[in-house]
Short mmCIF file of C-alpha atoms in Angstrom, two decimals:
data_model
loop_
_atom_site.label_atom_id
_atom_site.label_comp_id
_atom_site.label_asym_id
_atom_site.label_seq_id
_atom_site.Cartn_x
_atom_site.Cartn_y
_atom_site.Cartn_z
CA MET C 18 -44.95 13.98 -58.16
CA THR C 19 -44.54 10.65 -56.35
CA THR C 20 -41.54 9.72 -58.52
CA THR C 21 -39.94 13.08 -57.80
CA LYS C 22 -40.37 12.67 -54.04
CA ARG C 23 -38.96 9.17 -54.13
CA SER C 24 -35.99 10.37 -56.16
CA ALA C 25 -35.36 13.18 -53.68
CA SER C 26 -35.53 10.73 -50.80
CA ALA C 27 -33.10 8.42 -52.55
CA VAL C 28 -30.65 11.27 -53.10
CA GLN C 29 -30.92 12.29 -49.45
CA GLY C 30 -30.32 8.69 -48.37
CA ALA C 31 -27.17 8.35 -50.46
CA GLY C 32 -24.02 8.27 -48.37
CA VAL C 33 -25.95 8.10 -45.08
CA PRO C 34 -24.43 5.64 -42.58
CA ALA C 35 -26.42 2.57 -41.56
CA TRP C 36 -27.47 4.02 -38.22
CA GLY C 37 -28.83 7.09 -40.03
CA ARG C 38 -30.87 4.98 -42.43
CA PHE C 39 -32.36 3.10 -39.46
CA LEU C 40 -34.28 6.27 -38.58
CA PRO C 41 -34.76 8.03 -41.93
CA VAL C 42 -35.86 11.65 -41.78
CA VAL C 43 -36.74 13.46 -45.00
CA TRP C 44 -35.63 17.11 -45.08
CA GLU C 45 -38.84 18.69 -46.38
CA GLY C 46 -41.15 21.64 -46.04
CA ASP C 47 -40.46 25.08 -44.64
CA ALA C 48 -39.69 23.79 -41.12
CA PRO C 49 -37.09 21.02 -41.46
CA PHE C 50 -36.60 21.32 -37.71
CA PRO C 51 -38.59 19.98 -35.93
CA GLY C 52 -40.14 18.61 -39.12
CA ARG C 53 -43.58 17.55 -40.29
CA TRP C 54 -44.02 14.50 -38.07
CA VAL C 55 -42.75 15.92 -34.80
CA GLY C 56 -44.48 19.23 -35.40
CA GLY C 57 -47.75 17.65 -36.51
CA VAL C 58 -47.91 15.23 -33.58
CA SER C 59 -47.15 18.13 -31.24
CA LEU C 60 -49.98 20.24 -32.67
CA VAL C 61 -52.44 17.36 -32.23
CA THR C 62 -51.43 15.93 -28.85
CA ALA C 63 -50.15 18.86 -26.79
CA PRO C 64 -53.40 20.91 -26.77
CA VAL C 65 -55.34 17.77 -25.83
CA LEU C 66 -53.00 17.06 -22.91
CA LEU C 67 -53.36 20.64 -21.70
CA GLY C 68 -57.13 20.32 -21.96
CA VAL C 69 -57.14 17.07 -19.99
CA GLY C 70 -55.02 18.66 -17.28
CA VAL C 71 -57.34 21.65 -17.00
CA LEU C 72 -60.60 19.68 -17.02
CA LEU C 73 -59.50 17.23 -14.33
CA ARG C 74 -59.09 20.15 -11.91
CA LEU C 75 -62.53 21.53 -12.65
CA PRO C 76 -64.25 20.14 -9.50
CA PHE C 77 -61.79 21.84 -7.14
CA PRO C 78 -61.51 25.51 -6.09
CA PHE C 79 -58.97 27.67 -7.92
CA PHE C 80 -56.47 28.87 -5.31
CA PHE C 81 -53.42 27.02 -4.01
CA PRO C 82 -54.66 26.01 -0.51
CA GLU C 83 -57.59 24.18 -2.08
CA GLN C 84 -55.35 22.66 -4.76
CA LEU C 85 -53.06 21.27 -2.06
CA ALA C 86 -56.06 19.97 -0.11
CA ALA C 87 -57.30 18.29 -3.31
CA ARG C 88 -53.91 16.64 -3.65
CA ALA C 89 -54.29 15.17 -0.17
CA GLU C 90 -57.81 13.90 -0.89
CA HIS C 91 -57.31 12.79 -4.51
CA PRO C 92 -53.57 12.26 -5.01
CA GLY C 93 -53.81 10.18 -8.18
CA LEU C 94 -56.25 12.47 -9.93
CA ILE C 95 -54.34 15.65 -9.10
CA ALA C 96 -51.00 14.08 -10.03
CA PHE C 97 -52.40 13.03 -13.41
CA SER C 98 -53.95 16.46 -13.96
CA TYR C 99 -50.77 18.40 -13.27
CA GLY C 100 -48.64 15.80 -15.08
CA ALA C 101 -50.78 16.00 -18.23
CA PHE C 102 -50.64 19.79 -18.16
CA ALA C 103 -46.86 19.81 -17.73
CA ALA C 104 -46.39 17.25 -20.51
CA GLY C 105 -48.62 19.26 -22.84
CA THR C 106 -46.66 22.41 -22.05
CA VAL C 107 -43.33 20.82 -22.95
CA LEU C 108 -44.63 18.97 -26.01
CA LEU C 109 -46.20 22.11 -27.49
CA TRP C 110 -42.95 23.81 -28.55
CA PRO C 111 -42.42 21.82 -31.80
CA GLY C 112 -45.94 22.65 -32.90
CA LEU C 113 -45.34 26.35 -32.23
CA ALA C 114 -42.14 26.16 -34.27
CA VAL C 115 -44.05 24.74 -37.24
CA LEU C 116 -46.84 27.30 -36.81
CA ALA C 117 -44.32 30.16 -36.71
CA ALA C 118 -42.55 28.82 -39.81
CA ARG C 119 -45.83 28.78 -41.74
CA ILE C 120 -46.68 32.29 -40.57
CA GLY C 121 -43.19 33.41 -41.58
CA ARG C 122 -43.91 32.83 -45.27
CA ARG C 123 -45.95 36.05 -45.32
CA GLY C 124 -45.40 37.65 -41.92
CA PRO C 125 -41.83 37.14 -40.66
CA GLY C 126 -42.18 39.78 -37.97
CA THR C 127 -45.20 38.33 -36.21
CA ALA C 128 -43.80 34.83 -36.75
CA LEU C 129 -40.54 35.76 -35.01
CA TRP C 130 -41.93 37.68 -32.06
CA GLY C 131 -45.04 35.59 -31.58
CA GLY C 132 -43.05 32.37 -31.72
CA VAL C 133 -40.32 33.60 -29.38
CA LEU C 134 -42.78 34.97 -26.82
CA ALA C 135 -44.98 31.88 -26.89
CA VAL C 136 -42.05 29.48 -26.46
CA LEU C 137 -40.60 31.59 -23.64
CA GLY C 138 -44.04 31.40 -22.04
CA LEU C 139 -43.84 27.60 -22.21
CA PHE C 140 -40.50 27.75 -20.39
CA ALA C 141 -42.11 29.81 -17.64
CA ARG C 142 -45.02 27.40 -17.29
CA THR C 143 -42.56 24.51 -17.07
CA PHE C 144 -40.84 26.29 -14.19
CA HIS C 145 -44.21 26.72 -12.48
CA ALA C 146 -44.82 22.99 -12.95
CA GLY C 147 -41.58 22.26 -11.09
CA VAL C 148 -42.71 24.43 -8.19
CA ASP C 149 -46.08 22.65 -8.23
CA HIS C 150 -44.32 19.31 -7.95
CA LEU C 151 -42.21 20.47 -5.01
CA ALA C 152 -45.29 21.82 -3.22
CA PHE C 153 -47.11 18.53 -3.71
CA GLN C 154 -44.18 16.57 -2.30
CA LEU C 155 -44.18 18.87 0.71
CA ALA C 156 -47.93 18.30 1.14
CA ASP C 157 -47.41 14.54 0.98
CA LEU C 158 -44.71 14.63 3.67
CA GLN C 159 -45.88 17.40 6.00
CA GLY C 160 -49.56 17.84 5.21
CA ALA C 161 -51.56 20.22 3.04
CA GLU C 162 -51.75 22.96 5.68
CA ALA C 163 -47.98 23.12 6.14
CA ALA C 164 -47.46 23.15 2.39
CA ALA C 165 -50.05 25.91 1.95
CA ARG C 166 -48.36 27.98 4.65
CA PHE C 167 -44.97 27.56 2.96
CA VAL C 168 -46.34 28.46 -0.48
CA GLY C 169 -48.15 31.49 0.92
CA GLU C 170 -45.00 32.80 2.62
CA THR C 171 -42.83 32.39 -0.47
CA TYR C 172 -45.32 33.09 -3.25
CA GLY C 173 -43.93 36.49 -4.21
CA ALA C 174 -40.28 35.48 -4.16
CA PHE C 175 -38.36 36.76 -7.17
CA HIS C 176 -37.01 34.38 -9.78
CA VAL C 177 -35.57 35.00 -13.23
CA PHE C 178 -38.62 33.27 -14.76
CA SER C 179 -40.86 35.94 -13.26
CA ALA C 180 -39.84 38.17 -16.16
CA LEU C 181 -41.45 35.70 -18.58
CA ASN C 182 -44.96 35.96 -17.15
CA VAL C 183 -45.75 38.65 -19.74
CA ALA C 184 -44.55 36.30 -22.49
CA ILE C 185 -47.03 33.65 -21.33
CA MET C 186 -49.88 35.99 -22.22
CA ALA C 187 -48.44 38.08 -25.05
CA GLY C 188 -47.23 35.36 -27.41
CA TRP C 189 -50.65 33.97 -28.28
CA PRO C 190 -52.29 37.19 -29.58
CA VAL C 191 -49.20 37.99 -31.66
CA LEU C 192 -49.22 34.49 -33.17
CA ALA C 193 -52.96 34.73 -33.75
CA VAL C 194 -52.66 38.01 -35.66
CA GLY C 195 -49.79 36.61 -37.68
CA ALA C 196 -51.65 33.36 -38.46
CA TRP C 197 -54.71 35.30 -39.61
CA ARG C 198 -52.76 37.78 -41.77
CA ALA C 199 -50.66 34.97 -43.27
CA ARG C 200 -53.83 32.93 -43.96
CA VAL C 201 -52.56 30.03 -41.91
CA LEU C 202 -55.72 30.22 -39.78
CA GLY C 203 -59.10 31.67 -40.56
CA PRO C 204 -60.51 34.49 -38.41
CA PHE C 205 -62.46 32.20 -36.06
CA ARG C 206 -59.55 29.84 -35.37
CA ALA C 207 -57.15 32.78 -35.05
CA LEU C 208 -59.45 34.28 -32.43
CA ALA C 209 -59.56 30.89 -30.71
CA LEU C 210 -55.74 30.84 -30.63
CA ALA C 211 -55.64 34.33 -29.13
CA ALA C 212 -58.02 33.15 -26.39
CA THR C 213 -55.20 30.95 -25.04
CA ALA C 214 -53.84 34.10 -23.42
CA ALA C 215 -56.71 33.80 -20.91
CA LEU C 216 -55.27 30.60 -19.41
CA PRO C 217 -54.30 31.45 -15.80
CA LEU C 218 -50.60 31.44 -15.01
CA GLY C 219 -48.58 30.85 -11.86
CA VAL C 220 -48.15 28.19 -9.23
CA LEU C 221 -50.88 25.72 -8.21
CA LYS C 222 -53.64 27.23 -10.29
CA GLY C 223 -56.97 25.46 -10.58
CA THR C 224 -59.55 25.74 -13.33
CA THR C 225 -61.88 28.62 -14.10
CA PRO C 226 -64.40 29.08 -16.93
CA LEU C 227 -61.72 31.13 -18.71
CA SER C 228 -59.35 28.16 -18.41
CA VAL C 229 -61.84 25.97 -20.25
CA VAL C 230 -62.34 28.64 -22.93
CA ALA C 231 -58.58 29.00 -23.34
CA VAL C 232 -57.77 25.30 -23.79
CA THR C 233 -60.81 24.82 -26.01
CA GLY C 234 -59.57 27.65 -28.20
CA LEU C 235 -56.11 26.11 -28.34
CA CYS C 236 -57.55 22.76 -29.44
CA VAL C 237 -59.80 24.38 -32.05
CA ALA C 238 -56.88 26.37 -33.47
CA LEU C 239 -54.08 23.83 -33.45
CA VAL C 240 -55.45 20.27 -33.64
CA PRO C 241 -56.88 20.67 -37.20
CA LEU C 242 -53.64 22.39 -38.23
CA GLY C 243 -51.71 19.42 -36.87
CA VAL C 244 -53.80 17.03 -38.94
CA THR C 245 -53.11 19.17 -42.01
CA VAL C 246 -49.37 19.18 -41.31
CA LEU C 247 -49.29 15.40 -40.88
CA ARG C 248 -51.14 14.87 -44.16
CA ASP C 249 -48.98 17.36 -46.06
CA GLY C 250 -46.66 14.77 -47.57
CA PRO C 251 -46.17 11.05 -48.14
CA ALA C 252 -46.97 8.55 -45.41
CA PRO C 253 -44.08 6.42 -44.10
CA GLY C 254 -43.76 2.80 -45.15
CA ARG C 255 -44.61 -0.03 -42.79
CA VAL C 256 -40.98 -0.80 -41.93
CA THR C 257 -40.22 2.84 -41.16
CA ALA C 258 -43.39 3.21 -39.10
CA LEU C 259 -42.49 0.09 -37.11
CA ARG C 260 -38.98 1.36 -36.45
CA TRP C 261 -40.27 4.69 -35.21
CA ALA C 262 -42.93 3.00 -33.07
CA LEU C 263 -40.26 0.88 -31.37
CA VAL C 264 -38.05 3.92 -30.79
CA LEU C 265 -40.92 6.01 -29.42
CA VAL C 266 -41.71 3.29 -26.90
CA ALA C 267 -38.18 2.28 -25.95
CA VAL C 268 -36.47 5.67 -25.73
CA PRO C 269 -38.94 7.36 -23.31
CA ALA C 270 -38.96 4.24 -21.15
CA LEU C 271 -35.17 4.17 -21.03
CA MET C 272 -34.98 7.91 -20.33
CA THR C 273 -37.50 7.50 -17.49
CA LEU C 274 -35.46 4.72 -15.90
CA ILE C 275 -32.25 6.72 -16.16
CA GLY C 276 -33.97 9.84 -14.83
CA GLN C 277 -35.41 8.00 -11.84
CA ALA C 278 -31.97 6.59 -11.09
CA GLY C 279 -30.75 10.13 -10.55
#
């Protein structure tokens, strides 16, 4: 088996330019994009980031005036909470792609619709995170009361992402049913995945008991699956691991600098 995998890797590496061999990626499994490593890391880290974001808001009341007041009183804590939640939301999509691909082996219908709805829900939550950021900047400049007044007056304003609020809730139960029927998850972990639908949606939302249940369910369902995905194949060599480690440190740092420059 090991010889076969090495031979396949050698064939795939043949004819690849030097810059391609610097970051070798083996085309393997049923989800070549985003792949085992990106998908597995996503499944492990994204639910944890979402959980951290939710738990850090636990001491503060749920609704937006209190969230803005908490920002004024604890700016670092609230910034980290909302930042972790936003990062977890964005980083979750590769894991959902891998999950949907595994479900698709036996249940292509639930894999397709559950995956599409869940990823569209992530887009909507990312939009909400952008509004959160704007509201916090307004609170920093003009005070929490002025920011709360502005948010309250504009809360019901229509936006194209409003149509995706249903997707935020609907994707998780569909994926859960598909994962259970396809034997990707057992009944308990499938139920835990479905519980993610209980995570409150919208702008400047705090934490409720249901929020804790939802992120706990997401972690229970996806983190062990991520570990399984990461272990489902050969480990990279030391040189390859070092190359990727350097890239994963340097590229985000460079992207951050460029992004901050406008």
